[in-house]
């Protein structure tokens, strides 16, 4: 059953919750994104997942209209009370994940944050601005994605931070770990991707 959610842009300043941070273009959002978020929610023992549709990804071509993508993410996640969708990046003009995480940690200093991403993002993570600072700021959970199973071993991120990797059976305590700390969760795979959906739409 759907329910009405009040507009929310940042977690409460005083919260001590375990919160997953899930950012991306979501162009368009789809069941694969829900699969990643739901897997993280379960395996990381989180209280909530906050979704952050980005106004633009410097590593990708310009995404489609922000308001349309944001509305689509809200619609996709509306049935899960643990999911919140934030427009804070658009509102304050953020472009980079590191800046978003710094803002969140400053705003909610008692929260336990985990950055969540799919295994496909792991292969390009070392191109993100200040990626090493990001990894040193917040624990990171990587959820398996089809075709990118080797990313947890061969990506520059995985090699550089190999000694900070936690076993996936300890994922439930990752939020309480001091960064750098990361884990790879080899969950059942969902094959749907935004690229494939856009290709079908444009064909």
mmCIF file of C-alpha atoms in Angstrom, residues 13-154:
data_model
loop_
_atom_site.group_PDB
_atom_site.id
_atom_site.type_symbol
_atom_site.label_atom_id
_atom_site.label_comp_id
_atom_site.label_asym_id
_atom_site.label_seq_id
_atom_site.Cartn_x
_atom_site.Cartn_y
_atom_site.Cartn_z
ATOM 1 C CA UNK A 13 20.269 16.455 12.721
ATOM 2 C CA UNK A 14 20.123 14.440 15.952
ATOM 3 C CA UNK A 15 19.527 11.003 14.421
ATOM 4 C CA UNK A 16 21.641 8.031 15.466
ATOM 5 C CA UNK A 17 20.202 5.840 12.728
ATOM 6 C CA UNK A 18 22.146 3.554 10.424
ATOM 7 C CA UNK A 19 21.572 5.143 7.021
ATOM 8 C CA UNK A 20 22.509 3.950 3.571
ATOM 9 C CA UNK A 21 23.320 6.664 1.048
ATOM 10 C CA UNK A 22 22.432 5.730 -2.516
ATOM 11 C CA UNK A 23 23.282 8.251 -5.226
ATOM 12 C CA UNK A 24 23.146 8.147 -8.985
ATOM 13 C CA UNK A 25 21.665 9.534 -12.165
ATOM 14 C CA UNK A 26 18.746 7.079 -11.995
ATOM 15 C CA UNK A 27 18.144 7.727 -15.674
ATOM 16 C CA UNK A 28 15.705 6.091 -15.535
ATOM 17 C CA UNK A 29 15.283 4.452 -12.113
ATOM 18 C CA UNK A 30 14.280 0.795 -12.306
ATOM 19 C CA UNK A 31 13.886 -2.446 -10.382
ATOM 20 C CA UNK A 32 17.655 -3.022 -10.466
ATOM 21 C CA UNK A 33 18.124 0.079 -8.326
ATOM 22 C CA UNK A 34 15.464 -1.142 -5.909
ATOM 23 C CA UNK A 35 17.254 -4.485 -5.795
ATOM 24 C CA UNK A 36 20.541 -2.811 -4.824
ATOM 25 C CA UNK A 37 18.860 -0.668 -2.168
ATOM 26 C CA UNK A 38 16.788 -3.521 -0.748
ATOM 27 C CA UNK A 39 19.808 -5.824 -0.621
ATOM 28 C CA UNK A 40 21.800 -3.175 1.214
ATOM 29 C CA UNK A 41 18.953 -2.485 3.633
ATOM 30 C CA UNK A 42 18.806 -6.159 4.584
ATOM 31 C CA UNK A 43 22.469 -7.185 4.646
ATOM 32 C CA UNK A 44 23.803 -3.998 6.222
ATOM 33 C CA UNK A 45 21.125 -3.966 8.939
ATOM 34 C CA UNK A 46 20.185 -0.372 8.077
ATOM 35 C CA UNK A 47 17.317 1.721 9.361
ATOM 36 C CA UNK A 48 16.837 3.636 6.113
ATOM 37 C CA UNK A 49 18.120 4.190 2.598
ATOM 38 C CA UNK A 50 18.326 7.769 1.345
ATOM 39 C CA UNK A 51 18.284 8.127 -2.429
ATOM 40 C CA UNK A 52 20.061 11.112 -3.975
ATOM 41 C CA UNK A 53 19.277 11.659 -7.668
ATOM 42 C CA UNK A 54 22.199 13.671 -8.991
ATOM 43 C CA UNK A 55 21.639 16.770 -11.151
ATOM 44 C CA UNK A 56 24.491 15.601 -13.388
ATOM 45 C CA UNK A 57 27.265 13.039 -13.419
ATOM 46 C CA UNK A 58 30.625 14.491 -14.575
ATOM 47 C CA UNK A 59 31.617 11.040 -15.886
ATOM 48 C CA UNK A 60 28.499 10.547 -18.025
ATOM 49 C CA UNK A 61 26.610 12.382 -20.707
ATOM 50 C CA UNK A 62 24.038 14.906 -19.519
ATOM 51 C CA UNK A 63 21.078 13.074 -17.970
ATOM 52 C CA UNK A 64 17.444 13.711 -18.755
ATOM 53 C CA UNK A 65 15.302 16.287 -16.951
ATOM 54 C CA UNK A 66 16.020 16.346 -13.208
ATOM 55 C CA UNK A 67 12.450 16.895 -12.040
ATOM 56 C CA UNK A 68 11.238 13.981 -14.133
ATOM 57 C CA UNK A 69 13.950 11.672 -12.786
ATOM 58 C CA UNK A 70 13.294 12.775 -9.215
ATOM 59 C CA UNK A 71 9.555 12.140 -9.576
ATOM 60 C CA UNK A 72 10.281 8.725 -11.071
ATOM 61 C CA UNK A 73 12.522 7.783 -8.125
ATOM 62 C CA UNK A 74 9.831 8.912 -5.684
ATOM 63 C CA UNK A 75 7.260 6.832 -7.536
ATOM 64 C CA UNK A 76 9.527 3.769 -7.646
ATOM 65 C CA UNK A 77 10.280 3.887 -3.919
ATOM 66 C CA UNK A 78 6.911 5.000 -2.572
ATOM 67 C CA UNK A 79 5.915 1.565 -1.222
ATOM 68 C CA UNK A 80 8.892 1.197 1.116
ATOM 69 C CA UNK A 81 8.858 3.227 4.332
ATOM 70 C CA UNK A 82 12.622 2.765 4.724
ATOM 71 C CA UNK A 83 13.305 4.668 1.490
ATOM 72 C CA UNK A 84 13.603 8.467 1.419
ATOM 73 C CA UNK A 85 14.373 10.575 -1.649
ATOM 74 C CA UNK A 86 16.311 13.833 -1.323
ATOM 75 C CA UNK A 87 16.786 16.740 -3.722
ATOM 76 C CA UNK A 88 19.542 18.310 -1.614
ATOM 77 C CA UNK A 89 22.158 18.070 -4.367
ATOM 78 C CA UNK A 90 19.968 20.063 -6.734
ATOM 79 C CA UNK A 91 18.946 22.536 -4.039
ATOM 80 C CA UNK A 92 22.428 23.526 -2.905
ATOM 81 C CA UNK A 93 24.271 22.943 -6.176
ATOM 82 C CA UNK A 94 26.412 19.927 -5.250
ATOM 83 C CA UNK A 95 28.236 18.103 -8.029
ATOM 84 C CA UNK A 96 30.406 15.548 -6.262
ATOM 85 C CA UNK A 97 29.688 12.657 -3.902
ATOM 86 C CA UNK A 98 32.457 13.619 -1.499
ATOM 87 C CA UNK A 99 30.850 17.019 -0.954
ATOM 88 C CA UNK A 100 27.454 15.394 -0.349
ATOM 89 C CA UNK A 101 28.859 13.003 2.251
ATOM 90 C CA UNK A 102 30.697 15.800 4.022
ATOM 91 C CA UNK A 103 27.488 17.829 4.199
ATOM 92 C CA UNK A 104 25.549 14.862 5.600
ATOM 93 C CA UNK A 105 28.156 14.034 8.224
ATOM 94 C CA UNK A 106 28.245 17.652 9.350
ATOM 95 C CA UNK A 107 24.456 17.895 9.487
ATOM 96 C CA UNK A 108 23.876 14.538 11.235
ATOM 97 C CA UNK A 109 27.121 13.855 13.139
ATOM 98 C CA UNK A 110 25.668 11.024 15.245
ATOM 99 C CA UNK A 111 24.298 9.035 12.301
ATOM 100 C CA UNK A 112 26.091 5.947 10.987
ATOM 101 C CA UNK A 113 26.312 6.355 7.221
ATOM 102 C CA UNK A 114 27.227 3.821 4.546
ATOM 103 C CA UNK A 115 27.708 4.711 0.892
ATOM 104 C CA UNK A 116 25.961 2.161 -1.343
ATOM 105 C CA UNK A 117 26.768 1.423 -4.960
ATOM 106 C CA UNK A 118 26.453 -1.334 -7.506
ATOM 107 C CA UNK A 119 29.428 -3.389 -8.655
ATOM 108 C CA UNK A 120 29.344 -1.624 -12.034
ATOM 109 C CA UNK A 121 30.285 1.663 -10.322
ATOM 110 C CA UNK A 122 33.252 -0.006 -8.652
ATOM 111 C CA UNK A 123 35.135 -0.197 -11.947
ATOM 112 C CA UNK A 124 35.067 3.589 -12.394
ATOM 113 C CA UNK A 125 35.177 4.667 -8.756
ATOM 114 C CA UNK A 126 38.820 5.751 -9.047
ATOM 115 C CA UNK A 127 37.719 8.425 -11.542
ATOM 116 C CA UNK A 128 35.416 10.056 -8.988
ATOM 117 C CA UNK A 129 36.630 13.376 -7.625
ATOM 118 C CA UNK A 130 38.383 12.890 -4.257
ATOM 119 C CA UNK A 131 37.568 9.199 -4.289
ATOM 120 C CA UNK A 132 40.256 8.321 -1.756
ATOM 121 C CA UNK A 133 39.004 11.026 0.594
ATOM 122 C CA UNK A 134 35.479 9.677 0.147
ATOM 123 C CA UNK A 135 36.626 6.154 1.018
ATOM 124 C CA UNK A 136 38.340 7.542 4.113
ATOM 125 C CA UNK A 137 35.185 9.392 5.163
ATOM 126 C CA UNK A 138 32.396 6.806 4.977
ATOM 127 C CA UNK A 139 32.196 2.977 4.871
ATOM 128 C CA UNK A 140 31.254 1.668 1.422
ATOM 129 C CA UNK A 141 29.053 -1.281 0.500
ATOM 130 C CA UNK A 142 29.235 -2.681 -3.019
ATOM 131 C CA UNK A 143 26.294 -4.769 -4.210
ATOM 132 C CA UNK A 144 26.980 -7.299 -6.970
ATOM 133 C CA UNK A 145 25.752 -6.403 -10.468
ATOM 134 C CA UNK A 146 25.667 -8.727 -13.504
ATOM 135 C CA UNK A 147 28.846 -8.655 -15.570
ATOM 136 C CA UNK A 148 30.920 -6.904 -12.926
ATOM 137 C CA UNK A 149 31.605 -9.751 -10.512
ATOM 138 C CA UNK A 150 35.379 -9.376 -10.913
ATOM 139 C CA UNK A 151 35.288 -5.701 -9.935
ATOM 140 C CA UNK A 152 35.699 -6.589 -6.262
ATOM 141 C CA UNK A 153 39.152 -8.006 -7.082
ATOM 142 C CA UNK A 154 40.522 -6.240 -10.148
#
